[in-house]
Amino acid sequence: MIRRPTTERVTPESWALRVTYWQSLAAYRWASQLATGASVLDIGCGEGYGTAELARTARLVIGLDLDLPTLEHARRRYPAANLTWVRASAERLPFRAASFQLICCFQVLEHLPDPERFLREARRVLVPGGHLILTTPNRPAVFSGLNPHHAREYDEASLRALVTSIFPRVDLLGVFPSTRVLAYRTANRRLVERILRLDRFGLHRHLPTELRAFLHAVGTLAVRHWLNQRQRELVTTIGIDDFRIAAGDLAQAIDLVAIARDERDE
């Protein structure tokens, strides 16, 4: 089967998305501290490298995704006694109430047409006192509305309002880039802006959704590959430690991190 090009599923081998891979893995590495000895659900696990990272410290991890071929690939690549893979939707979790101590949902929220339903489901399957950790692109840091796969993009205020509508306690952190990552992202933004200026009237926004998605993926991969070749020395020095998860001025964060706690009686 021929798979369509996509930027929504990152792999460790992807040269074009090398910086994005480290950005994604950094969130999993950070979350693995909370996963120690816990039962964990990783929603939207994709290729599985992050789920496998969680399994290094967790008692049990379930990786959940809608795409069956991707799950089969993850199962073959990351065999572990404490790791299971399940095909299901984030908005309809096939688990009993109070099944998990920790839920991770990284770079998925922006894709969901009904995020409130997802959050209610997440709270249902958390044990009392359990945590949901989610990440999503920070709207000020991206070309808002350009990615046709995104149902909605969030800034600090809108993310807080959404999550607190379901969870009583929410803390927001950010993923902050190093100076190397900032230099790379600045170069990428300038290149994309030059390309977008060619479409003076925004005609790409009126194309059929499938065609927009295809062109977005092909264009993004081409831009990143060209940029990585031009800035190979910079790109090859960027790693997981170039992404810091902490409190701070969230307007400067490239991703937002929400930590929601279910405070029902434990």
XYZ file of C-alpha atoms in Angstrom:
266
model
C 0.000 0.000 0.000
C 1.297 3.456 -0.923
C 1.263 5.835 2.039
C 0.587 9.487 1.361
C 3.277 11.955 2.425
C 2.565 13.449 5.823
C 4.173 15.692 8.403
C 1.750 14.535 11.108
C 3.628 11.321 11.947
C 7.291 11.828 12.742
C 9.836 9.013 12.682
C 13.355 8.862 14.142
C 14.738 8.396 10.622
C 13.077 11.436 9.058
C 15.787 13.831 7.881
C 13.322 16.540 6.886
C 11.586 16.415 10.284
C 14.681 15.785 12.366
C 14.207 18.877 14.559
C 10.506 18.083 15.035
C 11.439 14.573 16.180
C 13.666 15.892 18.961
C 10.987 18.377 19.962
C 8.446 15.579 20.252
C 10.760 13.181 22.064
C 11.677 15.881 24.600
C 8.062 15.954 25.835
C 8.036 12.185 26.253
C 11.379 12.188 28.056
C 10.059 14.825 30.450
C 6.760 12.955 30.996
C 8.564 9.692 31.722
C 9.430 11.144 35.144
C 5.731 11.107 36.055
C 5.285 7.697 34.449
C 7.569 5.869 36.874
C 5.780 2.753 38.128
C 2.447 3.948 36.714
C -0.212 2.612 34.360
C -0.018 4.928 31.336
C -2.142 5.564 28.253
C -0.462 7.302 25.305
C -3.202 8.713 23.072
C -2.210 9.347 19.457
C 0.976 7.357 19.844
C 1.863 7.436 16.143
C 5.099 5.638 15.263
C 5.582 4.603 18.886
C 8.997 6.005 19.774
C 7.495 8.165 22.534
C 5.382 5.318 23.874
C 8.511 3.194 24.088
C 10.211 6.034 25.984
C 7.390 6.005 28.553
C 7.696 2.216 28.855
C 11.252 2.606 30.130
C 9.897 3.785 33.506
C 6.193 2.866 33.576
C 4.669 -0.331 34.932
C 2.316 -0.627 31.949
C 1.855 1.480 28.814
C -0.865 1.296 26.172
C -0.226 3.107 22.902
C -3.464 4.140 21.206
C -3.896 5.328 17.639
C -6.473 5.196 14.840
C -4.070 4.120 12.097
C -3.695 0.321 12.077
C -0.597 0.068 9.809
C 1.189 2.563 12.057
C 0.299 0.520 15.144
C 1.508 -2.685 13.492
C 4.800 -0.979 12.692
C 5.119 0.213 16.300
C 4.375 -3.290 17.632
C 7.144 -4.794 15.523
C 9.665 -2.073 16.234
C 9.182 -1.684 19.990
C 8.514 -5.095 21.528
C 8.303 -4.914 25.324
C 6.500 -6.944 27.975
C 4.896 -3.836 29.488
C 3.815 -2.307 26.168
C 0.483 -2.887 24.367
C -1.006 -1.279 21.251
C -4.712 -0.533 20.743
C -6.603 0.890 17.760
C -9.244 3.376 18.935
C -10.352 7.007 18.860
C -9.280 9.589 21.414
C -12.922 10.606 21.740
C -14.148 7.049 22.471
C -11.687 5.318 24.756
C -12.353 1.561 25.053
C -11.383 1.308 28.719
C -13.169 1.051 32.023
C -13.360 4.023 34.349
C -10.336 4.651 36.566
C -7.952 2.524 34.467
C -4.860 4.756 34.249
C -2.721 6.831 36.571
C -1.273 8.909 33.729
C -2.535 9.836 30.270
C -0.257 11.448 27.691
C -1.686 13.088 24.588
C 0.996 14.891 22.625
C 0.325 16.997 19.508
C -3.176 15.528 19.126
C -5.567 18.063 20.674
C -5.347 20.422 17.687
C -6.626 17.632 15.425
C -9.762 16.827 17.427
C -13.144 18.155 16.242
C -14.659 17.546 19.700
C -11.919 18.268 22.265
C -14.381 18.522 25.152
C -15.515 14.955 24.538
C -11.904 13.795 24.522
C -11.231 15.540 27.818
C -14.315 14.006 29.418
C -13.198 10.581 28.241
C -9.688 11.184 29.571
C -11.043 12.180 32.962
C -13.316 9.135 33.035
C -10.485 6.634 32.554
C -8.111 8.359 34.985
C -7.888 7.080 38.538
C -8.729 9.667 41.231
C -5.655 11.846 41.581
C -4.393 10.834 38.149
C -2.830 13.211 35.622
C -3.443 14.094 32.006
C -0.482 15.669 30.210
C -1.075 17.114 26.780
C 0.943 19.229 24.392
C -0.247 21.308 21.473
C 1.383 23.904 19.192
C 1.314 27.410 20.611
C -0.762 29.430 18.153
C 1.533 32.516 18.204
C 4.471 30.291 17.226
C 2.943 28.725 14.093
C 1.378 29.870 10.837
C -2.128 29.718 12.239
C -4.654 28.134 9.908
C -2.058 26.898 7.417
C -2.143 23.232 8.460
C -5.348 21.662 7.070
C -5.107 18.807 9.573
C -5.694 21.156 12.499
C -9.301 21.562 13.587
C -8.287 24.338 15.994
C -5.090 25.899 17.323
C -4.646 27.182 20.859
C -2.962 29.993 22.707
C -2.476 30.132 26.476
C -5.914 31.588 27.246
C -7.944 29.320 24.983
C -6.126 26.171 26.118
C -6.617 27.027 29.772
C -10.309 27.761 29.216
C -10.816 24.462 27.385
C -9.066 22.196 29.869
C -10.466 23.872 32.995
C -13.971 23.352 31.624
C -13.471 19.622 32.354
C -10.656 19.383 34.925
C -10.717 21.346 38.181
C -6.954 21.819 38.383
C -4.745 22.705 35.413
C -1.168 23.959 35.236
C 0.286 25.312 32.001
C 3.940 25.062 31.030
C 5.744 25.679 27.779
C 8.261 23.995 25.514
C 11.013 26.574 25.121
C 13.614 26.350 22.337
C 17.352 26.865 22.572
C 19.090 29.575 20.560
C 19.986 26.919 17.968
C 16.352 25.911 17.563
C 15.293 29.570 17.397
C 17.778 30.179 14.579
C 16.436 27.167 12.695
C 12.796 28.138 13.188
C 13.510 31.720 12.100
C 15.109 30.500 8.881
C 12.164 28.162 8.268
C 9.612 30.927 8.890
C 11.336 33.301 6.475
C 11.375 30.658 3.758
C 7.699 29.768 4.241
C 6.733 33.452 4.218
C 8.511 33.895 0.887
C 6.572 30.969 -0.565
C 3.242 32.178 0.797
C 3.771 35.596 -0.791
C 3.527 33.862 -4.164
C -0.117 33.121 -3.346
C -1.116 36.768 -2.939
C -4.834 36.065 -2.777
C -4.718 33.049 -0.454
C -6.122 30.732 -3.100
C -4.688 27.668 -1.343
C -7.284 28.096 1.415
C -10.081 27.425 -1.097
C -8.703 24.163 -2.460
C -10.387 20.824 -1.619
C -9.284 19.585 1.793
C -7.500 16.477 0.523
C -5.552 18.481 -2.034
C -4.627 21.086 0.582
C -3.410 18.333 2.900
C -1.308 16.778 0.149
C 0.225 20.094 -0.907
C 0.884 21.077 2.705
C 2.736 17.830 3.380
C 4.761 17.912 0.168
C 5.573 21.591 0.586
C 6.587 21.267 4.239
C 8.803 18.253 3.596
C 10.442 19.961 0.628
C 11.101 23.171 2.582
C 12.514 21.320 5.571
C 14.698 19.068 3.437
C 16.109 22.050 1.524
C 16.638 24.009 4.728
C 18.303 21.070 6.481
C 20.679 20.617 3.584
C 21.570 24.318 3.613
C 22.005 24.370 7.402
C 23.277 20.839 7.951
C 25.862 21.874 10.526
C 23.203 23.603 12.639
C 20.608 20.849 12.258
C 22.976 18.053 13.237
C 23.859 19.829 16.502
C 20.206 20.068 17.625
C 19.057 17.357 20.016
C 16.650 16.587 22.810
C 18.357 18.979 25.248
C 17.530 21.934 22.985
C 13.904 21.790 24.182
C 13.189 22.848 27.764
C 9.814 22.257 29.423
C 9.174 24.766 32.182
C 7.038 27.611 33.475
C 7.675 31.027 31.976
C 6.422 33.525 29.442
C 4.214 31.218 27.413
C 4.017 33.718 24.570
C 7.615 32.633 23.838
C 6.893 28.889 23.944
C 6.728 26.850 20.752
C 4.373 24.296 22.328
C 2.006 24.541 25.268
C 1.957 21.831 27.942
C -1.151 21.312 30.077
C -1.018 19.183 33.216
C -4.540 18.401 34.356
C -5.287 16.564 37.601
C -8.445 14.712 38.525
C -9.050 15.680 42.125
C -11.921 13.353 42.938
C -11.560 11.548 46.238
C -8.495 9.363 46.032
